[in-house]
mmCIF file of C-alpha atoms and ligand atoms in Angstrom:
data_model
loop_
_atom_site.group_PDB
_atom_site.id
_atom_site.type_symbol
_atom_site.label_atom_id
_atom_site.label_comp_id
_atom_site.label_asym_id
_atom_site.label_seq_id
_atom_site.Cartn_x
_atom_site.Cartn_y
_atom_site.Cartn_z
ATOM 1 C CA MET A 21 -19.110 22.697 -1.769
ATOM 2 C CA PRO A 22 -20.550 19.158 -1.460
ATOM 3 C CA ALA A 23 -23.476 18.344 -3.763
ATOM 4 C CA THR A 24 -25.103 16.280 -1.026
ATOM 5 C CA PRO A 25 -24.958 16.798 2.724
ATOM 6 C CA ALA A 26 -21.958 14.843 3.876
ATOM 7 C CA TRP A 27 -21.833 15.955 7.464
ATOM 8 C CA PRO A 28 -22.544 13.345 10.091
ATOM 9 C CA PRO A 29 -24.902 14.513 12.869
ATOM 10 C CA GLY A 30 -22.989 16.617 15.339
ATOM 11 C CA SER A 31 -20.285 17.755 12.938
ATOM 12 C CA LEU A 32 -20.308 21.181 11.359
ATOM 13 C CA PRO A 33 -20.450 21.865 7.611
ATOM 14 C CA ARG A 34 -17.186 23.151 6.139
ATOM 15 C CA LEU A 35 -16.842 25.699 3.366
ATOM 16 C CA PHE A 36 -13.827 26.894 1.422
ATOM 17 C CA ILE A 37 -13.627 30.708 1.270
ATOM 18 C CA ASP A 38 -11.202 32.134 -1.259
ATOM 19 C CA THR A 39 -10.076 35.106 0.788
ATOM 20 C CA ALA A 40 -7.874 35.407 3.877
ATOM 21 C CA LEU A 41 -9.988 34.903 7.001
ATOM 22 C CA ALA A 42 -9.555 36.778 10.287
ATOM 23 C CA ILE A 43 -11.401 37.148 13.576
ATOM 24 C CA ASP A 44 -14.632 39.231 13.501
ATOM 25 C CA GLU A 45 -14.563 39.457 9.722
ATOM 26 C CA GLU A 46 -17.919 39.277 7.931
ATOM 27 C CA ILE A 47 -17.848 37.105 4.841
ATOM 28 C CA VAL A 48 -20.472 37.421 2.138
ATOM 29 C CA ILE A 49 -20.725 34.034 0.475
ATOM 30 C CA ASP A 50 -21.823 33.403 -3.084
ATOM 31 C CA ALA A 51 -25.292 32.315 -4.185
ATOM 32 C CA ALA A 52 -24.334 28.657 -4.656
ATOM 33 C CA GLN A 53 -22.835 28.376 -1.171
ATOM 34 C CA ALA A 54 -25.781 30.219 0.391
ATOM 35 C CA SER A 55 -28.280 28.019 -1.392
ATOM 36 C CA TYR A 56 -26.387 24.944 -0.193
ATOM 37 C CA LEU A 57 -26.596 26.127 3.420
ATOM 38 C CA VAL A 58 -30.240 27.132 3.271
ATOM 39 C CA ARG A 59 -31.821 24.624 0.873
ATOM 40 C CA VAL A 60 -29.735 21.512 1.360
ATOM 41 C CA LEU A 61 -28.621 21.806 4.977
ATOM 42 C CA ARG A 62 -31.598 23.950 6.066
ATOM 43 C CA LEU A 63 -29.436 26.085 8.319
ATOM 44 C CA LYS A 64 -30.744 29.286 9.871
ATOM 45 C CA ALA A 65 -29.168 32.440 11.251
ATOM 46 C CA GLY A 66 -27.161 31.619 14.374
ATOM 47 C CA ALA A 67 -25.991 28.210 13.108
ATOM 48 C CA GLN A 68 -22.250 27.542 13.083
ATOM 49 C CA VAL A 69 -20.066 26.449 10.176
ATOM 50 C CA LYS A 70 -16.361 25.845 9.700
ATOM 51 C CA LEU A 71 -14.441 27.846 7.106
ATOM 52 C CA PHE A 72 -10.977 27.404 5.627
ATOM 53 C CA ASP A 73 -9.136 29.627 3.202
ATOM 54 C CA ASN A 74 -6.038 27.652 2.109
ATOM 55 C CA ARG A 75 -3.983 30.470 3.674
ATOM 56 C CA THR A 76 -4.520 30.897 7.415
ATOM 57 C CA GLY A 77 -6.142 27.627 8.564
ATOM 58 C CA GLU A 78 -9.624 26.695 9.744
ATOM 59 C CA TRP A 79 -12.080 29.000 11.509
ATOM 60 C CA LEU A 80 -15.419 28.784 13.303
ATOM 61 C CA ALA A 81 -18.075 31.130 11.967
ATOM 62 C CA GLU A 82 -21.694 31.941 12.726
ATOM 63 C CA ILE A 83 -24.359 32.626 10.149
ATOM 64 C CA ALA A 84 -25.227 36.283 10.773
ATOM 65 C CA HIS A 85 -27.736 36.552 7.934
ATOM 66 C CA ILE A 86 -29.066 34.001 5.475
ATOM 67 C CA GLY A 87 -31.346 34.479 2.487
ATOM 68 C CA LYS A 88 -32.092 32.239 -0.498
ATOM 69 C CA ARG A 89 -29.342 33.817 -2.577
ATOM 70 C CA ASP A 90 -26.896 35.258 -0.104
ATOM 71 C CA ALA A 91 -25.542 34.823 3.376
ATOM 72 C CA ILE A 92 -23.179 36.612 5.706
ATOM 73 C CA LEU A 93 -20.909 34.587 7.974
ATOM 74 C CA ARG A 94 -19.169 36.174 10.947
ATOM 75 C CA VAL A 95 -15.774 34.663 11.835
ATOM 76 C CA GLU A 96 -15.694 33.848 15.568
ATOM 77 C CA GLY A 97 -12.361 32.198 16.218
ATOM 78 C CA LYS A 98 -9.547 30.101 14.857
ATOM 79 C CA LEU A 99 -9.835 26.339 15.162
ATOM 80 C CA ARG A 100 -6.461 25.261 13.734
ATOM 81 C CA GLU A 101 -3.560 26.296 11.575
ATOM 82 C CA ARG A 102 -3.181 25.347 7.909
ATOM 83 C CA ASP A 103 -2.015 21.723 7.494
ATOM 84 C CA ASP A 104 1.491 20.772 6.555
ATOM 85 C CA VAL A 105 0.818 18.632 3.496
ATOM 86 C CA PRO A 106 3.186 15.741 2.663
ATOM 87 C CA ASP A 107 5.384 16.673 -0.290
ATOM 88 C CA LEU A 108 3.865 14.361 -2.909
ATOM 89 C CA TRP A 109 2.828 15.324 -6.434
ATOM 90 C CA LEU A 110 0.576 13.247 -8.660
ATOM 91 C CA CYS A 111 1.501 13.490 -12.351
ATOM 92 C CA PHE A 112 -1.157 11.794 -14.467
ATOM 93 C CA ALA A 113 -2.290 11.592 -18.055
ATOM 94 C CA PRO A 114 -5.870 12.948 -18.139
ATOM 95 C CA ILE A 115 -8.479 10.263 -18.574
ATOM 96 C CA LYS A 116 -12.111 10.582 -19.545
ATOM 97 C CA LYS A 117 -14.675 12.638 -17.647
ATOM 98 C CA GLY A 118 -16.108 10.848 -14.673
ATOM 99 C CA ARG A 119 -12.907 8.899 -14.108
ATOM 100 C CA ILE A 120 -10.756 12.029 -13.948
ATOM 101 C CA ASP A 121 -13.237 13.620 -11.535
ATOM 102 C CA TRP A 122 -12.975 10.539 -9.330
ATOM 103 C CA LEU A 123 -9.174 10.582 -9.567
ATOM 104 C CA VAL A 124 -8.894 14.245 -8.573
ATOM 105 C CA GLU A 125 -11.305 13.780 -5.677
ATOM 106 C CA LYS A 126 -9.461 10.714 -4.338
ATOM 107 C CA ALA A 127 -5.999 12.241 -4.774
ATOM 108 C CA CYS A 128 -7.163 15.225 -2.711
ATOM 109 C CA GLU A 129 -8.610 13.009 0.024
ATOM 110 C CA LEU A 130 -5.533 10.805 0.101
ATOM 111 C CA GLY A 131 -3.370 13.872 0.662
ATOM 112 C CA VAL A 132 -1.318 14.947 -2.380
ATOM 113 C CA ALA A 133 0.157 18.448 -2.408
ATOM 114 C CA ARG A 134 0.017 19.021 -6.159
ATOM 115 C CA MET A 135 -1.593 17.474 -9.231
ATOM 116 C CA VAL A 136 0.023 17.803 -12.634
ATOM 117 C CA PRO A 137 -2.009 16.663 -15.654
ATOM 118 C CA VAL A 138 0.439 15.421 -18.297
ATOM 119 C CA ARG A 139 -0.102 15.243 -22.061
ATOM 120 C CA THR A 140 1.329 12.010 -23.459
ATOM 121 C CA GLN A 141 1.209 10.539 -26.973
ATOM 122 C CA ARG A 142 -1.776 8.375 -26.112
ATOM 123 C CA THR A 143 -3.627 10.956 -24.033
ATOM 124 C CA ILE A 144 -7.168 11.046 -25.370
ATOM 125 C CA VAL A 145 -8.170 14.314 -23.673
ATOM 126 C CA ASP A 146 -7.173 17.509 -25.511
ATOM 127 C CA LYS A 147 -8.412 20.191 -23.177
ATOM 128 C CA LEU A 148 -8.919 20.118 -19.470
ATOM 129 C CA LYS A 149 -11.805 21.826 -17.728
ATOM 130 C CA GLN A 150 -9.622 23.294 -14.965
ATOM 131 C CA GLU A 151 -12.590 24.983 -13.290
ATOM 132 C CA ARG A 152 -14.543 21.727 -13.054
ATOM 133 C CA LEU A 153 -11.546 19.868 -11.638
ATOM 134 C CA LYS A 154 -10.896 22.703 -9.174
ATOM 135 C CA ALA A 155 -14.517 22.463 -7.987
ATOM 136 C CA HIS A 156 -14.025 18.728 -7.347
ATOM 137 C CA LEU A 157 -10.836 19.433 -5.420
ATOM 138 C CA ILE A 158 -12.538 21.995 -3.240
ATOM 139 C CA GLU A 159 -15.495 19.735 -2.564
ATOM 140 C CA ALA A 160 -13.172 16.890 -1.589
ATOM 141 C CA ALA A 161 -11.112 19.192 0.665
ATOM 142 C CA GLU A 162 -14.281 20.452 2.381
ATOM 143 C CA GLN A 163 -15.407 16.910 3.117
ATOM 144 C CA CYS A 164 -12.091 15.389 4.174
ATOM 145 C CA GLU A 165 -11.160 18.295 6.462
ATOM 146 C CA ARG A 166 -8.083 19.455 4.603
ATOM 147 C CA THR A 167 -7.164 23.042 5.349
ATOM 148 C CA ALA A 168 -4.718 23.259 2.423
ATOM 149 C CA LEU A 169 -5.926 22.740 -1.134
ATOM 150 C CA PRO A 170 -3.772 20.749 -3.519
ATOM 151 C CA GLU A 171 -2.293 22.849 -6.302
ATOM 152 C CA LEU A 172 -3.654 22.011 -9.764
ATOM 153 C CA SER A 173 -1.171 22.658 -12.598
ATOM 154 C CA GLU A 174 -1.922 23.350 -16.253
ATOM 155 C CA LEU A 175 -1.800 20.461 -18.733
ATOM 156 C CA THR A 176 1.936 19.884 -19.274
ATOM 157 C CA PRO A 177 3.541 17.957 -22.160
ATOM 158 C CA LEU A 178 5.513 14.935 -20.926
ATOM 159 C CA ALA A 179 8.745 16.191 -22.542
ATOM 160 C CA ALA A 180 8.480 19.522 -20.695
ATOM 161 C CA LEU A 181 7.709 17.773 -17.434
ATOM 162 C CA LEU A 182 10.837 15.642 -17.749
ATOM 163 C CA SER A 183 13.164 18.418 -18.950
ATOM 164 C CA ASP A 184 12.182 20.707 -16.032
ATOM 165 C CA TRP A 185 12.160 17.974 -13.427
ATOM 166 C CA PRO A 186 13.514 19.159 -10.011
ATOM 167 C CA GLU A 187 16.824 17.589 -9.066
ATOM 168 C CA ASP A 188 15.788 16.622 -5.549
ATOM 169 C CA ARG A 189 12.387 15.038 -6.353
ATOM 170 C CA THR A 190 12.051 11.289 -6.911
ATOM 171 C CA LEU A 191 9.704 10.347 -9.753
ATOM 172 C CA PHE A 192 8.016 7.059 -8.867
ATOM 173 C CA TYR A 193 7.097 5.864 -12.341
ATOM 174 C CA ALA A 194 4.204 3.393 -12.245
ATOM 175 C CA ALA A 195 5.415 0.990 -14.915
ATOM 176 C CA GLU A 196 3.489 -2.135 -15.707
ATOM 177 C CA ARG A 197 6.412 -3.225 -17.903
ATOM 178 C CA GLY A 198 8.828 -3.685 -15.066
ATOM 179 C CA GLY A 199 9.684 -1.858 -11.919
ATOM 180 C CA ASP A 200 10.803 -2.528 -8.370
ATOM 181 C CA SER A 201 8.320 -3.300 -5.656
ATOM 182 C CA PHE A 202 6.980 -0.044 -4.270
ATOM 183 C CA ARG A 203 8.073 -1.076 -0.780
ATOM 184 C CA ALA A 204 11.699 -1.472 -1.912
ATOM 185 C CA ALA A 205 11.624 1.798 -3.838
ATOM 186 C CA LEU A 206 10.320 3.660 -0.794
ATOM 187 C CA VAL A 207 13.185 2.357 1.316
ATOM 188 C CA ALA A 208 15.687 3.593 -1.276
ATOM 189 C CA HIS A 209 14.114 7.050 -1.878
ATOM 190 C CA ASP A 210 13.012 9.522 0.747
ATOM 191 C CA GLY A 211 12.379 13.275 0.412
ATOM 192 C CA PRO A 212 10.177 15.125 -2.075
ATOM 193 C CA ALA A 213 8.373 12.738 -4.388
ATOM 194 C CA ALA A 214 5.988 12.416 -7.307
ATOM 195 C CA ILE A 215 4.038 9.568 -8.855
ATOM 196 C CA LEU A 216 3.643 9.280 -12.627
ATOM 197 C CA ILE A 217 0.633 7.409 -14.034
ATOM 198 C CA GLY A 218 0.076 6.815 -17.745
ATOM 199 C CA PRO A 219 -3.084 7.094 -19.859
ATOM 200 C CA GLU A 220 -5.591 4.312 -20.642
ATOM 201 C CA GLY A 221 -3.365 3.057 -23.455
ATOM 202 C CA GLY A 222 -0.144 3.271 -21.450
ATOM 203 C CA PHE A 223 3.087 5.073 -22.440
ATOM 204 C CA THR A 224 4.708 4.506 -25.838
ATOM 205 C CA ASP A 225 8.134 2.826 -26.004
ATOM 206 C CA ASP A 226 9.807 6.201 -26.659
ATOM 207 C CA GLU A 227 8.094 7.747 -23.666
ATOM 208 C CA ASP A 228 8.989 4.772 -21.493
ATOM 209 C CA ARG A 229 12.671 5.186 -22.478
ATOM 210 C CA ALA A 230 12.631 8.948 -21.843
ATOM 211 C CA ILE A 231 11.038 8.538 -18.391
ATOM 212 C CA ARG A 232 13.517 5.831 -17.397
ATOM 213 C CA ALA A 233 16.457 7.965 -18.618
ATOM 214 C CA LEU A 234 15.702 10.666 -16.026
ATOM 215 C CA PRO A 235 18.134 10.109 -13.102
ATOM 216 C CA GLN A 236 15.414 10.900 -10.547
ATOM 217 C CA THR A 237 13.119 8.141 -11.896
ATOM 218 C CA ALA A 238 12.366 5.089 -9.784
ATOM 219 C CA PRO A 239 10.231 2.639 -11.830
ATOM 220 C CA VAL A 240 7.745 0.844 -9.581
ATOM 221 C CA SER A 241 5.313 -2.011 -9.999
ATOM 222 C CA LEU A 242 1.782 -2.003 -8.629
ATOM 223 C CA GLY A 243 1.484 -5.755 -8.822
ATOM 224 C CA PRO A 244 0.802 -8.350 -11.495
ATOM 225 C CA ARG A 245 -2.576 -7.050 -12.648
ATOM 226 C CA ILE A 246 -3.028 -4.119 -15.048
ATOM 227 C CA LEU A 247 -4.920 -1.460 -13.157
ATOM 228 C CA ARG A 248 -7.012 1.301 -14.654
ATOM 229 C CA ALA A 249 -5.181 4.608 -14.481
ATOM 230 C CA ASP A 250 -7.447 5.955 -11.738
ATOM 231 C CA THR A 251 -7.047 2.787 -9.646
ATOM 232 C CA ALA A 252 -3.269 2.877 -10.188
ATOM 233 C CA ALA A 253 -3.108 6.487 -8.997
ATOM 234 C CA ALA A 254 -5.100 5.801 -5.824
ATOM 235 C CA ALA A 255 -3.049 2.661 -5.075
ATOM 236 C CA ALA A 256 0.308 4.395 -5.597
ATOM 237 C CA ILE A 257 -0.629 7.439 -3.487
ATOM 238 C CA SER A 258 -1.806 5.117 -0.698
ATOM 239 C CA LEU A 259 1.451 3.158 -0.754
ATOM 240 C CA TRP A 260 3.541 6.330 -0.612
ATOM 241 C CA MET A 261 1.394 7.871 2.150
ATOM 242 C CA ALA A 262 1.685 4.714 4.257
ATOM 243 C CA GLY A 263 5.451 4.497 3.740
ATOM 244 C CA ARG A 264 6.648 8.101 3.574
ATOM 245 C CA GLY A 265 3.598 10.324 4.093
ATOM 246 C CA ASP A 266 1.492 11.194 7.123
ATOM 247 C CA TRP A 267 -0.397 7.962 7.646
ATOM 248 C CA ASN A 268 1.865 6.664 10.392
HETATM 249 N N1 SAM B 324 -0.312 -0.257 -20.892
HETATM 250 C C1 SAM B 324 -1.555 -0.870 -20.747
HETATM 251 C C2 SAM B 324 -2.156 -1.082 -22.089
HETATM 252 O O1 SAM B 324 -1.693 -0.520 -23.069
HETATM 253 O O2 SAM B 324 -3.126 -1.835 -22.125
HETATM 254 C C3 SAM B 324 -2.538 -0.185 -19.785
HETATM 255 C C4 SAM B 324 -2.137 1.101 -19.148
HETATM 256 S S1 SAM B 324 -2.869 1.300 -17.532
HETATM 257 C C5 SAM B 324 -4.567 1.202 -17.902
HETATM 258 C C6 SAM B 324 -2.629 2.995 -17.177
HETATM 259 C C7 SAM B 324 -1.452 3.301 -16.284
HETATM 260 O O3 SAM B 324 -1.631 2.768 -14.989
HETATM 261 C C8 SAM B 324 -0.113 2.757 -16.757
HETATM 262 O O4 SAM B 324 0.484 3.567 -17.722
HETATM 263 C C9 SAM B 324 0.690 2.736 -15.452
HETATM 264 O O5 SAM B 324 1.242 3.993 -15.167
HETATM 265 C C10 SAM B 324 -0.379 2.392 -14.429
HETATM 266 N N2 SAM B 324 -0.440 0.948 -14.111
HETATM 267 C C11 SAM B 324 -1.499 0.122 -14.304
HETATM 268 N N3 SAM B 324 -1.244 -1.097 -13.812
HETATM 269 C C12 SAM B 324 0.008 -1.052 -13.300
HETATM 270 C C13 SAM B 324 0.836 -2.016 -12.638
HETATM 271 N N4 SAM B 324 0.429 -3.245 -12.433
HETATM 272 N N5 SAM B 324 2.065 -1.617 -12.236
HETATM 273 C C14 SAM B 324 2.484 -0.342 -12.456
HETATM 274 N N6 SAM B 324 1.740 0.592 -13.069
HETATM 275 C C15 SAM B 324 0.518 0.260 -13.481
#
């Protein structure tokens, strides 16, 4: 649920509802969502909103009742089916609060299907606040009109990530110490893909060797400048989306 109204005049607010939606169903929304509709957007009974459930698609609903702490939305009709999301994962070493929130929000907007936080030797974050990150994902999906939420995995050690790596998925390894141009790598590798971004301090030499030893790895450069991890993630997702995703 967006913290500030993000809906241009004429467009309807969108809310994520974590239950399967169906025609004529009455949905009781939680206090935070109701307060957002009534206090921030100043909506009244009879106003329309869009709902999506990450299962069945996007629906039009009418506010049947609204109070300060609760609201009931009646589902009126289906607007569209759930999106087919391009098959791209973002594997990233968690970075500090603020930057990781930005990263998760942008990765959702840019269109990734799954995010995998990865613990590396130089990762400075011990524990992840999954619930906070999930809230950022949902807010980003509400604003950017996704109907499918990206999956958010548990924090995974790098060694486990590599040892369980799927055979058919290319791992585009963002390597500031030498990689092909992204454009060339995209020509050579189609199909399911993932991007791997290191922590603020980069990968250690051992980690770099282990990542490169995986047969599915394609080391890629993001240019001559060293980017912050969050910038590198957004740049790499954009390049993949433009070359192999749904931006064409
Ligand atoms: N290794 C650097 C160091 O120790 O100062 C900085 C790491 S950089 C801030 C974080 C991550 O962003 C890197 O591990 C890499 O995955 C990615 N990255 C940053 N700039 C890059 C570039 N020019 N090409 C490829 N990857 C890059």
